PDB file of C-alpha atoms in Angstrom:
ATOM      1  CA  MET D1429      15.640-178.302  46.230  1.00  0.00           C
ATOM      2  CA  ILE D1430      13.417-175.398  47.279  1.00  0.00           C
ATOM      3  CA  ARG D1431      11.000-176.139  50.121  1.00  0.00           C
ATOM      4  CA  LEU D1432       8.084-173.879  51.041  1.00  0.00           C
ATOM      5  CA  HIS D1433       6.515-174.198  54.473  1.00  0.00           C
ATOM      6  CA  TYR D1434       2.947-173.048  53.953  1.00  0.00           C
ATOM      7  CA  GLY D1435      -0.578-172.813  55.309  1.00  0.00           C
ATOM      8  CA  ALA D1436      -3.585-173.063  53.010  1.00  0.00           C
ATOM      9  CA  GLY D1437      -4.696-169.581  51.976  1.00  0.00           C
ATOM     10  CA  ASN D1438      -2.159-168.037  54.337  1.00  0.00           C
ATOM     11  CA  ALA D1439       0.552-165.461  53.575  1.00  0.00           C
ATOM     12  CA  SER D1440       2.454-168.300  51.897  1.00  0.00           C
ATOM     13  CA  LEU D1441      -0.038-168.211  49.014  1.00  0.00           C
ATOM     14  CA  ALA D1442       1.837-165.522  47.044  1.00  0.00           C
ATOM     15  CA  PRO D1443       5.229-167.293  47.028  1.00  0.00           C
ATOM     16  CA  HIS D1444       3.460-170.583  46.300  1.00  0.00           C
ATOM     17  CA  MET D1445       1.793-169.043  43.239  1.00  0.00           C
ATOM     18  CA  LEU D1446       5.121-167.551  42.164  1.00  0.00           C
ATOM     19  CA  LEU D1447       6.841-170.938  42.380  1.00  0.00           C
ATOM     20  CA  GLU D1448       4.136-172.375  40.143  1.00  0.00           C
ATOM     21  CA  GLU D1449       4.515-169.470  37.734  1.00  0.00           C
ATOM     22  CA  LEU D1450       8.286-170.022  37.578  1.00  0.00           C
ATOM     23  CA  GLY D1451       7.893-173.744  36.955  1.00  0.00           C
ATOM     24  CA  VAL D1452      10.895-174.653  39.104  1.00  0.00           C
ATOM     25  CA  PRO D1453      11.104-177.846  41.190  1.00  0.00           C
ATOM     26  CA  TYR D1454      10.016-177.336  44.799  1.00  0.00           C
ATOM     27  CA  GLU D1455       8.531-179.163  47.754  1.00  0.00           C
ATOM     28  CA  LEU D1456       5.590-178.123  49.888  1.00  0.00           C
ATOM     29  CA  LYS D1457       5.548-178.652  53.659  1.00  0.00           C
ATOM     30  CA  LEU D1458       2.177-177.972  55.275  1.00  0.00           C
ATOM     31  CA  VAL D1459       2.465-176.323  58.683  1.00  0.00           C
ATOM     32  CA  ASP D1460      -0.177-177.623  61.102  1.00  0.00           C
ATOM     33  CA  ARG D1461      -1.152-174.226  62.447  1.00  0.00           C
ATOM     34  CA  ALA D1462      -4.283-175.578  64.161  1.00  0.00           C
ATOM     35  CA  GLY D1463      -2.060-177.997  66.045  1.00  0.00           C
ATOM     36  CA  GLY D1464       0.434-175.284  66.965  1.00  0.00           C
ATOM     37  CA  GLU D1465       3.308-176.580  64.837  1.00  0.00           C
ATOM     38  CA  GLN D1466       4.398-173.004  64.126  1.00  0.00           C
ATOM     39  CA  HIS D1467       5.236-172.587  67.811  1.00  0.00           C
ATOM     40  CA  THR D1468       7.382-175.688  68.166  1.00  0.00           C
ATOM     41  CA  PRO D1469      11.143-175.301  68.760  1.00  0.00           C
ATOM     42  CA  GLU D1470      11.830-177.004  65.423  1.00  0.00           C
ATOM     43  CA  TYR D1471       9.752-174.494  63.456  1.00  0.00           C
ATOM     44  CA  ARG D1472      10.957-171.487  65.450  1.00  0.00           C
ATOM     45  CA  ARG D1473      14.491-172.379  64.467  1.00  0.00           C
ATOM     46  CA  LEU D1474      13.337-171.618  60.924  1.00  0.00           C
ATOM     47  CA  ASN D1475      11.216-168.589  61.825  1.00  0.00           C
ATOM     48  CA  PRO D1476      11.551-167.244  65.369  1.00  0.00           C
ATOM     49  CA  ASN D1477       8.323-165.283  64.863  1.00  0.00           C
ATOM     50  CA  GLY D1478       6.316-168.506  64.597  1.00  0.00           C
ATOM     51  CA  LEU D1479       4.652-167.396  61.363  1.00  0.00           C
ATOM     52  CA  VAL D1480       4.088-168.819  57.882  1.00  0.00           C
ATOM     53  CA  PRO D1481       5.716-168.886  55.346  1.00  0.00           C
ATOM     54  CA  VAL D1482       9.309-170.055  55.416  1.00  0.00           C
ATOM     55  CA  LEU D1483      11.353-170.826  52.316  1.00  0.00           C
ATOM     56  CA  GLU D1484      14.362-173.121  52.373  1.00  0.00           C
ATOM     57  CA  ASP D1485      16.595-172.778  49.319  1.00  0.00           C
ATOM     58  CA  GLY D1486      19.704-174.831  49.873  1.00  0.00           C
ATOM     59  CA  ASP D1487      21.378-173.384  52.968  1.00  0.00           C
ATOM     60  CA  LEU D1488      19.237-170.251  52.833  1.00  0.00           C
ATOM     61  CA  VAL D1489      16.312-170.017  55.254  1.00  0.00           C
ATOM     62  CA  LEU D1490      14.059-167.059  54.527  1.00  0.00           C
ATOM     63  CA  TYR D1491      10.822-165.764  56.003  1.00  0.00           C
ATOM     64  CA  GLU D1492       8.475-162.851  55.163  1.00  0.00           C
ATOM     65  CA  SER D1493       6.315-163.455  52.122  1.00  0.00           C
ATOM     66  CA  THR D1494       7.433-160.478  50.045  1.00  0.00           C
ATOM     67  CA  ALA D1495      11.108-161.085  50.841  1.00  0.00           C
ATOM     68  CA  ILE D1496      10.640-164.633  49.558  1.00  0.00           C
ATOM     69  CA  CYS D1497       9.068-163.281  46.363  1.00  0.00           C
ATOM     70  CA  PHE D1498      11.962-160.838  45.892  1.00  0.00           C
ATOM     71  CA  HIS D1499      14.439-163.699  46.327  1.00  0.00           C
ATOM     72  CA  LEU D1500      12.636-165.893  43.817  1.00  0.00           C
ATOM     73  CA  VAL D1501      12.403-163.217  41.126  1.00  0.00           C
ATOM     74  CA  ASP D1502      16.078-162.336  41.647  1.00  0.00           C
ATOM     75  CA  THR D1503      17.289-165.948  41.468  1.00  0.00           C
ATOM     76  CA  HIS D1504      15.099-166.685  38.440  1.00  0.00           C
ATOM     77  CA  PRO D1505      15.458-163.515  36.336  1.00  0.00           C
ATOM     78  CA  ASP D1506      14.480-165.289  33.126  1.00  0.00           C
ATOM     79  CA  GLY D1507      10.970-165.610  34.538  1.00  0.00           C
ATOM     80  CA  GLY D1508      10.470-161.890  34.025  1.00  0.00           C
ATOM     81  CA  PHE D1509       8.350-161.400  37.160  1.00  0.00           C
ATOM     82  CA  ALA D1510       9.947-158.047  38.016  1.00  0.00           C
ATOM     83  CA  PRO D1511      11.127-155.091  35.907  1.00  0.00           C
ATOM     84  CA  PRO D1512      14.863-154.624  35.312  1.00  0.00           C
ATOM     85  CA  VAL D1513      16.913-153.410  38.296  1.00  0.00           C
ATOM     86  CA  GLY D1514      17.598-149.688  38.300  1.00  0.00           C
ATOM     87  CA  THR D1515      14.567-148.703  36.227  1.00  0.00           C
ATOM     88  CA  PRO D1516      11.655-146.518  37.363  1.00  0.00           C
ATOM     89  CA  GLU D1517       9.413-149.533  36.815  1.00  0.00           C
ATOM     90  CA  ARG D1518      11.501-151.537  39.288  1.00  0.00           C
ATOM     91  CA  ALA D1519      11.135-148.734  41.843  1.00  0.00           C
ATOM     92  CA  HIS D1520       7.359-148.835  41.485  1.00  0.00           C
ATOM     93  CA  TYR D1521       7.489-152.637  41.757  1.00  0.00           C
ATOM     94  CA  TYR D1522       9.252-152.266  45.120  1.00  0.00           C
ATOM     95  CA  LYS D1523       6.806-149.564  46.197  1.00  0.00           C
ATOM     96  CA  TRP D1524       3.677-151.592  45.500  1.00  0.00           C
ATOM     97  CA  SER D1525       5.140-154.842  46.827  1.00  0.00           C
ATOM     98  CA  VAL D1526       6.064-153.185  50.115  1.00  0.00           C
ATOM     99  CA  TRP D1527       2.796-151.217  50.299  1.00  0.00           C
ATOM    100  CA  LEU D1528       0.772-154.376  49.866  1.00  0.00           C
ATOM    101  CA  THR D1529       2.556-156.257  52.633  1.00  0.00           C
ATOM    102  CA  ASN D1530       3.339-153.348  54.982  1.00  0.00           C
ATOM    103  CA  THR D1531       0.132-151.312  54.682  1.00  0.00           C
ATOM    104  CA  LEU D1532      -2.764-153.382  53.322  1.00  0.00           C
ATOM    105  CA  GLN D1533      -1.726-156.690  54.872  1.00  0.00           C
ATOM    106  CA  THR D1534      -1.059-155.027  58.233  1.00  0.00           C
ATOM    107  CA  ALA D1535      -4.604-153.644  58.299  1.00  0.00           C
ATOM    108  CA  LEU D1536      -6.006-157.029  57.313  1.00  0.00           C
ATOM    109  CA  ILE D1537      -4.080-158.717  60.126  1.00  0.00           C
ATOM    110  CA  SER D1538      -5.731-156.289  62.560  1.00  0.00           C
ATOM    111  CA  TYR D1539      -9.114-157.281  61.107  1.00  0.00           C
ATOM    112  CA  PHE D1540      -8.462-161.001  61.496  1.00  0.00           C
ATOM    113  CA  HIS D1541      -6.620-160.767  64.820  1.00  0.00           C
ATOM    114  CA  PRO D1542      -8.091-158.007  66.994  1.00  0.00           C
ATOM    115  CA  GLU D1543      -6.602-159.838  69.974  1.00  0.00           C
ATOM    116  CA  HIS D1544      -3.259-158.358  68.936  1.00  0.00           C
ATOM    117  CA  HIS D1545      -4.612-154.977  70.081  1.00  0.00           C
ATOM    118  CA  VAL D1546      -7.164-155.655  72.832  1.00  0.00           C
ATOM    119  CA  ASP D1547      -7.961-158.416  75.275  1.00  0.00           C
ATOM    120  CA  ALA D1548      -9.645-161.303  73.477  1.00  0.00           C
ATOM    121  CA  SER D1549     -12.280-161.428  76.234  1.00  0.00           C
ATOM    122  CA  ASP D1550     -13.362-157.846  75.475  1.00  0.00           C
ATOM    123  CA  GLU D1551     -15.897-158.505  72.711  1.00  0.00           C
ATOM    124  CA  ALA D1552     -16.904-154.869  72.260  1.00  0.00           C
ATOM    125  CA  ALA D1553     -13.310-153.746  71.857  1.00  0.00           C
ATOM    126  CA  SER D1554     -12.606-156.590  69.430  1.00  0.00           C
ATOM    127  CA  ARG D1555     -15.593-155.591  67.297  1.00  0.00           C
ATOM    128  CA  SER D1556     -14.388-151.996  67.288  1.00  0.00           C
ATOM    129  CA  VAL D1557     -10.892-153.015  66.150  1.00  0.00           C
ATOM    130  CA  LYS D1558     -12.368-155.117  63.330  1.00  0.00           C
ATOM    131  CA  GLU D1559     -14.703-152.333  62.219  1.00  0.00           C
ATOM    132  CA  HIS D1560     -11.924-149.751  62.159  1.00  0.00           C
ATOM    133  CA  ALA D1561      -9.625-152.151  60.302  1.00  0.00           C
ATOM    134  CA  GLU D1562     -12.276-152.904  57.686  1.00  0.00           C
ATOM    135  CA  ARG D1563     -12.800-149.183  57.076  1.00  0.00           C
ATOM    136  CA  ARG D1564      -9.046-148.668  56.641  1.00  0.00           C
ATOM    137  CA  VAL D1565      -8.907-151.605  54.238  1.00  0.00           C
ATOM    138  CA  ALA D1566     -11.784-150.147  52.217  1.00  0.00           C
ATOM    139  CA  GLY D1567      -9.811-146.947  51.655  1.00  0.00           C
ATOM    140  CA  MET D1568      -6.769-148.945  50.575  1.00  0.00           C
ATOM    141  CA  LEU D1569      -8.837-150.943  48.104  1.00  0.00           C
ATOM    142  CA  ASP D1570     -10.034-147.627  46.664  1.00  0.00           C
ATOM    143  CA  GLN D1571      -6.386-146.640  46.237  1.00  0.00           C
ATOM    144  CA  LEU D1572      -5.654-149.839  44.311  1.00  0.00           C
ATOM    145  CA  ASP D1573      -8.759-149.396  42.208  1.00  0.00           C
ATOM    146  CA  ALA D1574      -7.735-145.825  41.325  1.00  0.00           C
ATOM    147  CA  GLU D1575      -4.227-146.966  40.369  1.00  0.00           C
ATOM    148  CA  LEU D1576      -5.606-149.609  38.013  1.00  0.00           C
ATOM    149  CA  ALA D1577      -7.894-147.000  36.467  1.00  0.00           C
ATOM    150  CA  ARG D1578      -4.954-144.635  36.018  1.00  0.00           C
ATOM    151  CA  THR D1579      -2.602-147.146  34.368  1.00  0.00           C
ATOM    152  CA  GLY D1580      -5.286-148.888  32.343  1.00  0.00           C
ATOM    153  CA  GLY D1581      -3.945-152.295  33.379  1.00  0.00           C
ATOM    154  CA  PRO D1582      -4.093-155.090  32.683  1.00  0.00           C
ATOM    155  CA  TRP D1583      -1.732-155.471  35.661  1.00  0.00           C
ATOM    156  CA  LEU D1584      -0.810-153.364  38.659  1.00  0.00           C
ATOM    157  CA  LEU D1585       2.314-151.998  36.945  1.00  0.00           C
ATOM    158  CA  GLY D1586       0.597-151.701  33.593  1.00  0.00           C
ATOM    159  CA  ALA D1587       1.633-154.077  30.815  1.00  0.00           C
ATOM    160  CA  ARG D1588       4.045-156.206  32.867  1.00  0.00           C
ATOM    161  CA  PHE D1589       2.799-158.997  35.133  1.00  0.00           C
ATOM    162  CA  THR D1590       4.893-159.195  38.318  1.00  0.00           C
ATOM    163  CA  SER D1591       4.959-160.975  41.653  1.00  0.00           C
ATOM    164  CA  ALA D1592       3.170-157.911  43.094  1.00  0.00           C
ATOM    165  CA  ASP D1593       0.049-159.033  41.230  1.00  0.00           C
ATOM    166  CA  LEU D1594       0.156-162.335  43.089  1.00  0.00           C
ATOM    167  CA  VAL D1595       0.394-160.560  46.440  1.00  0.00           C
ATOM    168  CA  ALA D1596      -2.523-158.336  45.428  1.00  0.00           C
ATOM    169  CA  LEU D1597      -4.640-161.385  44.605  1.00  0.00           C
ATOM    170  CA  MET D1598      -3.756-163.045  47.909  1.00  0.00           C
ATOM    171  CA  LEU D1599      -4.765-159.973  49.915  1.00  0.00           C
ATOM    172  CA  GLY D1600      -7.786-159.199  47.752  1.00  0.00           C
ATOM    173  CA  ARG D1601      -8.992-162.724  48.479  1.00  0.00           C
ATOM    174  CA  TRP D1602      -8.731-162.027  52.208  1.00  0.00           C
ATOM    175  CA  THR D1603     -11.452-159.359  51.861  1.00  0.00           C
ATOM    176  CA  ARG D1604     -13.994-161.740  50.325  1.00  0.00           C
ATOM    177  CA  ASN D1605     -16.220-161.669  53.444  1.00  0.00           C
ATOM    178  CA  HIS D1606     -16.057-157.894  53.930  1.00  0.00           C
ATOM    179  CA  ALA D1607     -19.127-155.750  53.384  1.00  0.00           C
ATOM    180  CA  ARG D1608     -17.317-154.230  50.388  1.00  0.00           C
ATOM    181  CA  PRO D1609     -14.880-156.871  49.109  1.00  0.00           C
ATOM    182  CA  ALA D1610     -12.138-156.201  46.587  1.00  0.00           C
ATOM    183  CA  ARG D1611     -14.024-158.113  43.906  1.00  0.00           C
ATOM    184  CA  SER D1612     -16.841-155.542  44.024  1.00  0.00           C
ATOM    185  CA  LEU D1613     -14.741-152.578  42.873  1.00  0.00           C
ATOM    186  CA  PRO D1614     -15.022-151.636  39.187  1.00  0.00           C
ATOM    187  CA  HIS D1615     -11.348-151.942  38.226  1.00  0.00           C
ATOM    188  CA  LEU D1616     -10.018-154.090  41.047  1.00  0.00           C
ATOM    189  CA  GLY D1617     -12.583-156.867  40.609  1.00  0.00           C
ATOM    190  CA  PRO D1618     -11.855-157.575  36.910  1.00  0.00           C
ATOM    191  CA  TYR D1619      -8.122-157.277  37.625  1.00  0.00           C
ATOM    192  CA  LEU D1620      -8.260-159.920  40.363  1.00  0.00           C
ATOM    193  CA  ARG D1621     -10.217-162.197  38.067  1.00  0.00           C
ATOM    194  CA  ARG D1622      -7.529-161.798  35.381  1.00  0.00           C
ATOM    195  CA  VAL D1623      -4.868-162.879  37.863  1.00  0.00           C
ATOM    196  CA  LEU D1624      -7.065-165.753  38.988  1.00  0.00           C
ATOM    197  CA  GLU D1625      -7.457-166.995  35.417  1.00  0.00           C
ATOM    198  CA  ARG D1626      -3.738-167.741  35.094  1.00  0.00           C
ATOM    199  CA  PRO D1627      -3.144-171.526  34.959  1.00  0.00           C
ATOM    200  CA  ALA D1628      -0.350-171.433  37.560  1.00  0.00           C
ATOM    201  CA  VAL D1629      -2.612-169.553  39.971  1.00  0.00           C
ATOM    202  CA  GLN D1630      -5.435-172.044  39.520  1.00  0.00           C
ATOM    203  CA  ARG D1631      -3.034-174.946  40.079  1.00  0.00           C
ATOM    204  CA  THR D1632      -1.899-173.353  43.331  1.00  0.00           C
ATOM    205  CA  PHE D1633      -5.428-172.848  44.627  1.00  0.00           C
ATOM    206  CA  GLU D1634      -6.264-176.445  43.790  1.00  0.00           C
ATOM    207  CA  GLN D1635      -3.079-177.758  45.447  1.00  0.00           C
ATOM    208  CA  GLU D1636      -3.951-175.877  48.634  1.00  0.00           C
ATOM    209  CA  GLY D1637      -7.507-177.215  48.576  1.00  0.00           C
ATOM    210  CA  LEU D1638      -9.059-173.745  48.710  1.00  0.00           C
ATOM    211  CA  SER D1639     -12.824-173.795  48.333  1.00  0.00           C
ATOM    212  CA  GLN D1640     -14.851-171.692  45.933  1.00  0.00           C
ATOM    213  CA  PRO D1641     -15.505-168.804  45.678  1.00  0.00           C
ATOM    214  CA  TRP D1642     -11.791-168.050  45.465  1.00  0.00           C
ATOM    215  CA  ILE D1643     -12.214-164.260  45.721  1.00  0.00           C
TER     216      ILE D1643
END
């Protein structure tokens, strides 16, 4: 049985949506992040970084959200949530999946956690980190918007829906309180709403108890 250790709306949201899309049996284990469960010895045996998510699949213990998505699409190839291996489309799937988690998500983490860069007691420095991070994110959202305009959609890779679209929705949702959120861009906003309309995605948001507006 697959078990996903998750936090509501956290980086576990993308693999959770993918599990729902695949329709495979799995269990959810909520990590009490407010209570510090992610820092306990028991949890750090699963993920020494003390972060969410973690996937247990038999004897396999795996962390990093995009790595979990790669594992799930590879072990459930009939789901069709990635292009065939060895194709140019698969290469672009890797590119966008890694860009989303390594570039956009990294900037968003700086926005949400300026204390990773400056002393938490330094309010002016924290504000500066957040402002710079939000500006970097805005440029990255423009890049996504331009890509969707170029391909014509409906999905990030064009005609094929992939797990990268779920990661894009997760991160787009994280910008919902920015001055210029992802939903406000002309191509990115309708795209995110298309992903959000998928029944498996809506089930996931409801299971995690996420409040409206979702993006």
